[in-house]
Structure formats: C-alpha cells, structure tokens
PDB file of C-alpha atoms and ligand atoms in Angstrom:
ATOM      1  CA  UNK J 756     -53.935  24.082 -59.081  1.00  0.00           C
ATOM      2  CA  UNK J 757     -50.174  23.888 -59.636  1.00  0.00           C
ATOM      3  CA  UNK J 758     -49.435  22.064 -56.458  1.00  0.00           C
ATOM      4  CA  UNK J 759     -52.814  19.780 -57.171  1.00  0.00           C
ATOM      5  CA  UNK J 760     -52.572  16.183 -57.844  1.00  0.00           C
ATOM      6  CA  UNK J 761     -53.069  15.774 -61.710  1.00  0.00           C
ATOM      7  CA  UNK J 762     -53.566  11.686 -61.631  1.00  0.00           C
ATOM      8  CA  UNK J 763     -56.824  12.775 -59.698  1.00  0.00           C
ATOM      9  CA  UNK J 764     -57.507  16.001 -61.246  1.00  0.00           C
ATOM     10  CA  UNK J 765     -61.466  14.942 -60.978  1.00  0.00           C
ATOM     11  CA  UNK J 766     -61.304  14.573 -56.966  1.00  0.00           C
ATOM     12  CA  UNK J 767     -58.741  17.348 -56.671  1.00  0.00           C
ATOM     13  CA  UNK J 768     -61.561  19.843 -58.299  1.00  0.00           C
ATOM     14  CA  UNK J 769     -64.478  18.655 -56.053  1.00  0.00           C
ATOM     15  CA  UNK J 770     -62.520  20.250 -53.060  1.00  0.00           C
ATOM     16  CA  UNK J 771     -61.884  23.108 -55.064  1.00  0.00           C
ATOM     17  CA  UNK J 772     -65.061  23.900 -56.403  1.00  0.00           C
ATOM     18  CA  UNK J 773     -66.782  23.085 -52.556  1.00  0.00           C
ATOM     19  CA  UNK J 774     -63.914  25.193 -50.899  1.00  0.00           C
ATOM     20  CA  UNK J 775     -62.420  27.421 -52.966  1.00  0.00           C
ATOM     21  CA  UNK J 776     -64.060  31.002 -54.307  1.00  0.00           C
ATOM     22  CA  UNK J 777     -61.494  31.298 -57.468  1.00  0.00           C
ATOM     23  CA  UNK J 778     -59.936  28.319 -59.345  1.00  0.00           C
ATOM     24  CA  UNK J 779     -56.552  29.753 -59.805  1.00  0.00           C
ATOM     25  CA  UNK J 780     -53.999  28.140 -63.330  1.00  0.00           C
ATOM     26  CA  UNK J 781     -50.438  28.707 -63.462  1.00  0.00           C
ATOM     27  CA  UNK J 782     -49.394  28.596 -66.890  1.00  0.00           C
ATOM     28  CA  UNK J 783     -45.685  28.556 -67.855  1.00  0.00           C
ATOM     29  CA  UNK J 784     -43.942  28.332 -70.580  1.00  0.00           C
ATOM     30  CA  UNK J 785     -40.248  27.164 -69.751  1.00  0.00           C
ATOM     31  CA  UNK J 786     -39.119  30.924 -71.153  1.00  0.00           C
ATOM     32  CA  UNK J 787     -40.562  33.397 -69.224  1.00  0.00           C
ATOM     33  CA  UNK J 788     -40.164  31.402 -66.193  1.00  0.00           C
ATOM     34  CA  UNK J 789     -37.583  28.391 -65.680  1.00  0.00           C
ATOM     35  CA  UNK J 790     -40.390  25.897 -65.535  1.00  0.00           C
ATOM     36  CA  UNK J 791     -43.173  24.744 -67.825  1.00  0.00           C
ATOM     37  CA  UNK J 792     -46.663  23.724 -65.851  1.00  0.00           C
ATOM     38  CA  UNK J 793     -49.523  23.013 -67.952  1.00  0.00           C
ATOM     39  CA  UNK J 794     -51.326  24.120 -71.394  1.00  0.00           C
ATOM     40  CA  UNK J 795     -54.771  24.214 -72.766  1.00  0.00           C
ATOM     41  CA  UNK J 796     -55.315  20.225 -72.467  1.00  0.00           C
ATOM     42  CA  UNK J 797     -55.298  20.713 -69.059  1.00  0.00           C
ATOM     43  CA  UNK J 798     -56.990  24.564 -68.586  1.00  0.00           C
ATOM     44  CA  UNK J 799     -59.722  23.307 -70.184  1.00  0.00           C
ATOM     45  CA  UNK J 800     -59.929  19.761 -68.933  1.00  0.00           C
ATOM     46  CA  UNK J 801     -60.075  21.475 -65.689  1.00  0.00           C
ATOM     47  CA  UNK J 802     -62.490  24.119 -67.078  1.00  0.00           C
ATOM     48  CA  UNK J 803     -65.249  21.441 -68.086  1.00  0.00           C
ATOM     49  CA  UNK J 804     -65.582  20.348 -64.823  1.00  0.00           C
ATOM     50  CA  UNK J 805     -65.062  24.301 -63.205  1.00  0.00           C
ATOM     51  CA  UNK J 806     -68.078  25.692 -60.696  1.00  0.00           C
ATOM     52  CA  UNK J 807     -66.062  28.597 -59.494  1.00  0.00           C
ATOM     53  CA  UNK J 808     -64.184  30.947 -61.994  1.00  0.00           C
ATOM     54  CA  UNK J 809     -61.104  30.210 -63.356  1.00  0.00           C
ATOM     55  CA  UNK J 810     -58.039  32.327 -62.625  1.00  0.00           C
ATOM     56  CA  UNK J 811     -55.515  32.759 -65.143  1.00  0.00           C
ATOM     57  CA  UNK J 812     -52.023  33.424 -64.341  1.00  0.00           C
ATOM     58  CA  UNK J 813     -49.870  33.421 -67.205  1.00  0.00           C
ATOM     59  CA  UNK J 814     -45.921  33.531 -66.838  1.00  0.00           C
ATOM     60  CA  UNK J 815     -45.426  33.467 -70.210  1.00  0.00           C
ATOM     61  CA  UNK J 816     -43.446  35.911 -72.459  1.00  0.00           C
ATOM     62  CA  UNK J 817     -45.755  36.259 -75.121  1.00  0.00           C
ATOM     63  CA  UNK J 818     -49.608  36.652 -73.385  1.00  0.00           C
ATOM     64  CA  UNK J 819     -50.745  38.896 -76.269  1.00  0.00           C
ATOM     65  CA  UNK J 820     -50.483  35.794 -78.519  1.00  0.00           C
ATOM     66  CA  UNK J 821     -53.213  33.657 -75.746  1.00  0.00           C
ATOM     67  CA  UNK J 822     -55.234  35.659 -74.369  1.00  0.00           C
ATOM     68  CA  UNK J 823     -57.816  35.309 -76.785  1.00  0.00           C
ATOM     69  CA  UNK J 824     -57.944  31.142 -76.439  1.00  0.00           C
ATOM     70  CA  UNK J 825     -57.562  31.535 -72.410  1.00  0.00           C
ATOM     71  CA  UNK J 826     -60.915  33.923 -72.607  1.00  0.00           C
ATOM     72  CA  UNK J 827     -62.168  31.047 -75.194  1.00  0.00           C
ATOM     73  CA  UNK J 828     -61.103  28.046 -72.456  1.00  0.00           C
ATOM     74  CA  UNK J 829     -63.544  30.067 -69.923  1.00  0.00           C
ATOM     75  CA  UNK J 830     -61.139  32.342 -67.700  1.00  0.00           C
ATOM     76  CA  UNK J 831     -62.615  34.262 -66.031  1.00  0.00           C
ATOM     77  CA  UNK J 832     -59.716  36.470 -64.997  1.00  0.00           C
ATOM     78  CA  UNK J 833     -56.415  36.745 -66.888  1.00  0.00           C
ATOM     79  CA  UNK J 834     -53.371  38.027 -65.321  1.00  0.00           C
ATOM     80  CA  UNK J 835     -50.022  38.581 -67.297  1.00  0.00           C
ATOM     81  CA  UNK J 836     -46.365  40.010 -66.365  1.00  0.00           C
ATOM     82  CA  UNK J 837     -45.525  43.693 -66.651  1.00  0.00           C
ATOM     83  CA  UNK J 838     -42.020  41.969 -66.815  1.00  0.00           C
ATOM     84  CA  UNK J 839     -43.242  40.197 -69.992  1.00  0.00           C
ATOM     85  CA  UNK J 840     -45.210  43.149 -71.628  1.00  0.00           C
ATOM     86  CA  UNK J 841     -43.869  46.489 -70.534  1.00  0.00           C
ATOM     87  CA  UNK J 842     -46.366  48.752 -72.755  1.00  0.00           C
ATOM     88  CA  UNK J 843     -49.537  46.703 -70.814  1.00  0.00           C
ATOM     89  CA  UNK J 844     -52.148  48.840 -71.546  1.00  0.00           C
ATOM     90  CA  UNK J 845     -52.929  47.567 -75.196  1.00  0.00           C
ATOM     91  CA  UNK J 846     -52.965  43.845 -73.710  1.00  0.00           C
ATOM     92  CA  UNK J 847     -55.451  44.978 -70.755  1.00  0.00           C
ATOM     93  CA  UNK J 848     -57.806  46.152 -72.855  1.00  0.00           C
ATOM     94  CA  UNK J 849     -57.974  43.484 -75.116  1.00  0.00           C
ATOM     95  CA  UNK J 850     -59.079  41.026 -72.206  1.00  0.00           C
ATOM     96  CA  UNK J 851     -61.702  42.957 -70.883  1.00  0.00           C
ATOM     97  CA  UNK J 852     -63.014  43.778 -74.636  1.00  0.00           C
ATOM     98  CA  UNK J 853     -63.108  39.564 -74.128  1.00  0.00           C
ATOM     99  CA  UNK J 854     -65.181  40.100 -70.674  1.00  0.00           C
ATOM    100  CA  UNK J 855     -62.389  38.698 -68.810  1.00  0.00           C
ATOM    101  CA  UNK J 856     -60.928  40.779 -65.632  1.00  0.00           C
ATOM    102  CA  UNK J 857     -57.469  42.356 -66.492  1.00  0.00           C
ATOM    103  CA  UNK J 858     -54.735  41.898 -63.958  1.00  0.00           C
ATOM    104  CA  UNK J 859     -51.076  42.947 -63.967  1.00  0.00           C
ATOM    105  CA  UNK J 860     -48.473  40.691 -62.127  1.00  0.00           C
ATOM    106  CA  UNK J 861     -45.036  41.480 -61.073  1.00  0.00           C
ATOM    107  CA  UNK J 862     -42.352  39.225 -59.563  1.00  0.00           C
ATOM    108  CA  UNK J 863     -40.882  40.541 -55.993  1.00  0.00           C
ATOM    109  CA  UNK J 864     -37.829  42.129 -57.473  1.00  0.00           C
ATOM    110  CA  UNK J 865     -39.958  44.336 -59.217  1.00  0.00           C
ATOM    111  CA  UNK J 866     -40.882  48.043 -57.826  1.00  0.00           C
ATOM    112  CA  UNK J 867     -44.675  47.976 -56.909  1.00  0.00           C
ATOM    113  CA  UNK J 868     -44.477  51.855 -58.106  1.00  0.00           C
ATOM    114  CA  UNK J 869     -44.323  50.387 -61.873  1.00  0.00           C
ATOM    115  CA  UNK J 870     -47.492  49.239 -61.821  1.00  0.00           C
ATOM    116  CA  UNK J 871     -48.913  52.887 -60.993  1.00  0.00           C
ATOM    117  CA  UNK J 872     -49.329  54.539 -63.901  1.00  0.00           C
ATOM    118  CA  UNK J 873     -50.961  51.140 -65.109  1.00  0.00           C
ATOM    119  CA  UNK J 874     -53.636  51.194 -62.336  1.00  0.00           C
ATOM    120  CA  UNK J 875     -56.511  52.560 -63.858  1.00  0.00           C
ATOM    121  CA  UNK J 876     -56.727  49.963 -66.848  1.00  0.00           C
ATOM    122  CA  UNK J 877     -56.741  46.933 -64.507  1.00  0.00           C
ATOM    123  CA  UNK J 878     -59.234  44.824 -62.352  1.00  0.00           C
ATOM    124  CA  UNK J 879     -56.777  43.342 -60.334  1.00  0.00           C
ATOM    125  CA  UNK J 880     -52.778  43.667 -59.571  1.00  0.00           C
ATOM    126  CA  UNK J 881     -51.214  40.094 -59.067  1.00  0.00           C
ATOM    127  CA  UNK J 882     -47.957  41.199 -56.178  1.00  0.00           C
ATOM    128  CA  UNK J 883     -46.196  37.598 -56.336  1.00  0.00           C
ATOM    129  CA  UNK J 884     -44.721  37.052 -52.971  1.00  0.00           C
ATOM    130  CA  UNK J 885     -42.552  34.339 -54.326  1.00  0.00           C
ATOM    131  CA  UNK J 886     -40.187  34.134 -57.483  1.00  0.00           C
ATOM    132  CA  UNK J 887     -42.513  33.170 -60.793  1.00  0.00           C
ATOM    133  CA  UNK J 888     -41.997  29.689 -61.884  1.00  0.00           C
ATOM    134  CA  UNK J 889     -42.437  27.168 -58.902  1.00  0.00           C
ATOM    135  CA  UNK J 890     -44.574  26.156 -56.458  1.00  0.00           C
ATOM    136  CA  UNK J 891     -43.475  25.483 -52.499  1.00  0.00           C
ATOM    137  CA  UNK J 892     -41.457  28.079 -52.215  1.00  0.00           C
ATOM    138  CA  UNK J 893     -41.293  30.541 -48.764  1.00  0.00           C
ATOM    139  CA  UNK J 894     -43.579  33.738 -48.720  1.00  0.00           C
ATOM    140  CA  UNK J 895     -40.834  36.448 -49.042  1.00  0.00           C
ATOM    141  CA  UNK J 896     -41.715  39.023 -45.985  1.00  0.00           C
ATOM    142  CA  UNK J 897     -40.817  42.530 -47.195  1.00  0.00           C
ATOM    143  CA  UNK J 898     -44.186  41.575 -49.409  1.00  0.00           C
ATOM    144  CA  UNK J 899     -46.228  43.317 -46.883  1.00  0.00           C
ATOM    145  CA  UNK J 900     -45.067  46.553 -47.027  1.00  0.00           C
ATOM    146  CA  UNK J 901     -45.552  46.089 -51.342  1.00  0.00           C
ATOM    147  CA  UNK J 902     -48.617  45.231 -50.463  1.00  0.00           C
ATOM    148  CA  UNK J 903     -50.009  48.375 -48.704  1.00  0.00           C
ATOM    149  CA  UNK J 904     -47.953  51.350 -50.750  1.00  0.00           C
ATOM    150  CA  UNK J 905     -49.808  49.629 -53.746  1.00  0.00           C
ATOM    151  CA  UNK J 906     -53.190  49.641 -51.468  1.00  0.00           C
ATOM    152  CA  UNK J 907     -52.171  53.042 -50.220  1.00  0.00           C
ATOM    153  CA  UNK J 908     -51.871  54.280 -54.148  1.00  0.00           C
ATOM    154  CA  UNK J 909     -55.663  52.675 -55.111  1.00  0.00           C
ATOM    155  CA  UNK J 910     -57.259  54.220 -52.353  1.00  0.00           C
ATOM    156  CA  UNK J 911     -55.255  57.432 -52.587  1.00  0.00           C
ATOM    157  CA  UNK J 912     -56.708  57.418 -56.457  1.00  0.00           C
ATOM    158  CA  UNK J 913     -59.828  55.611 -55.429  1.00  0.00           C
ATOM    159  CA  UNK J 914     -59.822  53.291 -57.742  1.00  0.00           C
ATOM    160  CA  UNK J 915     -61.843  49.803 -57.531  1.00  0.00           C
ATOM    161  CA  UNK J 916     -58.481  47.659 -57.974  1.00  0.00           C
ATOM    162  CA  UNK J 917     -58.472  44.360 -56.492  1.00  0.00           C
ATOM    163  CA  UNK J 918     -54.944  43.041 -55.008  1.00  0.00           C
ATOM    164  CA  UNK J 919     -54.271  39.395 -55.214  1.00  0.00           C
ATOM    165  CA  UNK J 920     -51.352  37.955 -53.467  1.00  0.00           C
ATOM    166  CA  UNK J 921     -49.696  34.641 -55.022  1.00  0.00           C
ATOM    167  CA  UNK J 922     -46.936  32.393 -53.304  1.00  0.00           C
ATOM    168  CA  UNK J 923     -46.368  31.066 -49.598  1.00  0.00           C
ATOM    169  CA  UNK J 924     -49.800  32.169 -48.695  1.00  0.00           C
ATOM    170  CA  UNK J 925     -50.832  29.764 -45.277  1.00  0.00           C
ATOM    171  CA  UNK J 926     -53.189  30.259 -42.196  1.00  0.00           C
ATOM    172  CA  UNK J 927     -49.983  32.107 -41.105  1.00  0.00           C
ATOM    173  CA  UNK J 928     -50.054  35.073 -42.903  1.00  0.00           C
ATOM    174  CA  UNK J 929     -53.467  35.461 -44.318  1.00  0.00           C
ATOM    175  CA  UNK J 930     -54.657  37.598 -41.998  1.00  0.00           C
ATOM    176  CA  UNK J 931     -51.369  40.147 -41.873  1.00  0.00           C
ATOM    177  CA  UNK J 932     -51.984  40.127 -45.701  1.00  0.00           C
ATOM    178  CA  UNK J 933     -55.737  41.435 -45.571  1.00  0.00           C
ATOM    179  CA  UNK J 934     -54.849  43.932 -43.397  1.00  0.00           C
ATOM    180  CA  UNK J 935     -51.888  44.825 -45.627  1.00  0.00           C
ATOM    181  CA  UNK J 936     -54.966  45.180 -48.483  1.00  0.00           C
ATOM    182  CA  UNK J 937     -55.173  41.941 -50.258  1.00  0.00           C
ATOM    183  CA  UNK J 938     -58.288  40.498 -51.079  1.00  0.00           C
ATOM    184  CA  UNK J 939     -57.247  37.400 -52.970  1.00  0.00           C
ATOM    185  CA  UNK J 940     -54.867  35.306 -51.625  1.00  0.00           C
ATOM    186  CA  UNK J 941     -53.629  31.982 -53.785  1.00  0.00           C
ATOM    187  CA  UNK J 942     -53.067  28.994 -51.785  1.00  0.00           C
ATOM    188  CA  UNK J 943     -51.081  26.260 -53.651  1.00  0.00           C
ATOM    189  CA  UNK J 944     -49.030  24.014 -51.685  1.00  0.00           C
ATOM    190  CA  UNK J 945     -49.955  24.955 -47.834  1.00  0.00           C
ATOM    191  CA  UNK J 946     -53.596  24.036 -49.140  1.00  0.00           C
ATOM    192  CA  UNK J 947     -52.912  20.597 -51.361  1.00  0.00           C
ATOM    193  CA  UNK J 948     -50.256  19.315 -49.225  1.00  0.00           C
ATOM    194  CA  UNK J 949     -51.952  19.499 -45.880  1.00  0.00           C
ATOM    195  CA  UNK J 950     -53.300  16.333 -44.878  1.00  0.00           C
ATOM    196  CA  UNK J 951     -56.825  17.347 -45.176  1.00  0.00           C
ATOM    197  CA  UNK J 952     -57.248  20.398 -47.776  1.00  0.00           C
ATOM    198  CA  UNK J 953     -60.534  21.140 -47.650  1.00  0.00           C
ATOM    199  CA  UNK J 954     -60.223  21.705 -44.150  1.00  0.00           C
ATOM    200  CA  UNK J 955     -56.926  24.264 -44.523  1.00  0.00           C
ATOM    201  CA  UNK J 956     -59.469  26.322 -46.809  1.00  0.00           C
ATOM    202  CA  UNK J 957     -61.794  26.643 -43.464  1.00  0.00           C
ATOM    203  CA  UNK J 958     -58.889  27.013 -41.320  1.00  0.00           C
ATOM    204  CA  UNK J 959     -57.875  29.751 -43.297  1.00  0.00           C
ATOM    205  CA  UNK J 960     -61.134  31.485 -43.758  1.00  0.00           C
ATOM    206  CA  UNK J 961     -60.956  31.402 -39.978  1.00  0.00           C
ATOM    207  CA  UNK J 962     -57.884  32.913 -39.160  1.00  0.00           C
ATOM    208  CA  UNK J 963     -58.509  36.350 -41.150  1.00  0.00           C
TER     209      UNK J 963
HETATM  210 ZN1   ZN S1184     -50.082  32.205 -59.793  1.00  0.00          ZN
END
C-alpha cells in the first residue's frame, strides 16, 4: 500500500481487496529505515475497510514494543527485521501466541544463511529484493539465487516456510521468482503506478 494513493485510500482498497490475495503495510519509523511511511491511523483506517488479510511489514527498530497493537489493528501476518532483533525467536513466538503468522525479513546485504537457524519458528521469511525504506526502487538481481539456497534449506529440512519476496516485483520477474521458490510476491509501485492496476494484478497472475 506504500506506493497507493492515500487522498483515495477508499478507491485504492476496492482494487486491492477485488485483486489482491494479501493487503501488504509498510511501516517505518524514520530509525530503522531512512524514511517514515505510515502508523496506526492509517493501518487501521485501512483495516476497517480490509477483505483480504493484512500484511505487516515492520522496518522498525523496536517491533517487540508493537506487535501486540499490530495483532490488535487486525494483521494478519507480522513480519519484522532480523537486522532489528537479532535474538528473533522470543519476538516470533509472541506473534503467533497473538494468532498472527511470524515472518523474519532481511535487507539484501544480509546473508540468507542467518535466517537458518531461525527457520523453524517462522511462517514466512520476508528476502527484500530492494534496500528497506522506499518504494520504486529496481529489483536487485543476485535476489534469485537468495531466493532458492533459502528454498533449498526449507525443503532440505522440510519445513512448511513460506518465502515472500518484497521490492521491484513486476510481470517481469514474477515468474523467475516462483521458480526461484517464492510464493508471495509484493507489488508496490509496478502495480499502483500502471495506468490500470487492477489489470497489472491479472497480467501478473498470467505471466507465472
Ligand atoms: Zn514490505
């Protein structure tokens, strides 16, 4: 929803919730990441109106201290930074004692192997394939190969660990991305800035 337009937040979720299969919420706090995007006015302004679930992505530095009011707000899923919590586990199970998916994110400087030993206390792994903290930014390529040694890892384990893929995600490399083992792919700006959205979420679904 980052790249949405937020003087016609109303219209902007009728495409969502017709289109979309996962409502996806940035939420910055200026420290973490070098940006600030939106707070609880907003998550649950948008989460009144909500018919898919919401998608929590918090680049924050201190999730431990929100969790609890994002579960509250109605996320469905909560992801925070191993970046911004290196002892995770304690945080992860807090949010699915909330019944609220548990997902670990980590910026593309990060080694996907860190998330390993982490793997069996999440939901979902969040491999941002942009820097944290803006939208519009180009899908960086090398996050293929991330992709599959973490897929590789889960299925080497077999573990039921979803991989979502956030930044620069467009008809163009959707499909590469599915193969690499990503099953959730966030869509910001190639989605809300195309002239018709709702039909770049069926163009999309098309091309995987
Ligand atoms: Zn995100």
């Amino acid at each position: 929803m980052l790249s949405a337009d937020f003087l016609d937040l109303g219209k902007e979720m009728e495409m969502v919730n017709a289109k979309a299969d996962l409502i996806h919420l940035d939420v910055m706090d200026g420290v973490f990441v070098p940006n600030i995007s939106f707070g609880f006015p907003v998550v649950e302004a948008i989460a009144r109106c909500a018919r898919k679930p919401m998608d929590v992505h918090l680049m924050i530095t201190d999730p431990a201290k929100y969790a609890e009011r994002f579960a509250s707000a109605g996320a469905a899923m909560i992801s925070f930074h191993l970046e911004a919590v290196p002892e995770p586990v304690e945080l992860l199970r807090k949010i699915r004692s909330l019944g609220v998916k548990a997902g670990l994110a980590i910026n593309p400087d990060i080694p996907v192997e860190r998330l390993f030993p982490f793997l069996e206390e999440v939901d979902f792994v969040l491999i941002m394939s942009v820097f944290a903290g803006f939208g519009g930014q180009s899908f960086i390529e090398a996050s293929h190969g991330r992709i599959a040694a973490v897929r590789d890892e889960i299925e080497r384990r077999s573990l039921d660990v979803a991989i979502e893929v956030d930044g620069g995600i467009s008809s163009r490399n959707i499909a590469a991305l599915e193969k690499d083992g990503a099953s959730m792919f966030v869509a910001g700006s190639s989605v809300f800035k195309a002239e018709d959205p709702a039909a770049e979420i069926d163009f999309m679904r098309s091309v995987r």
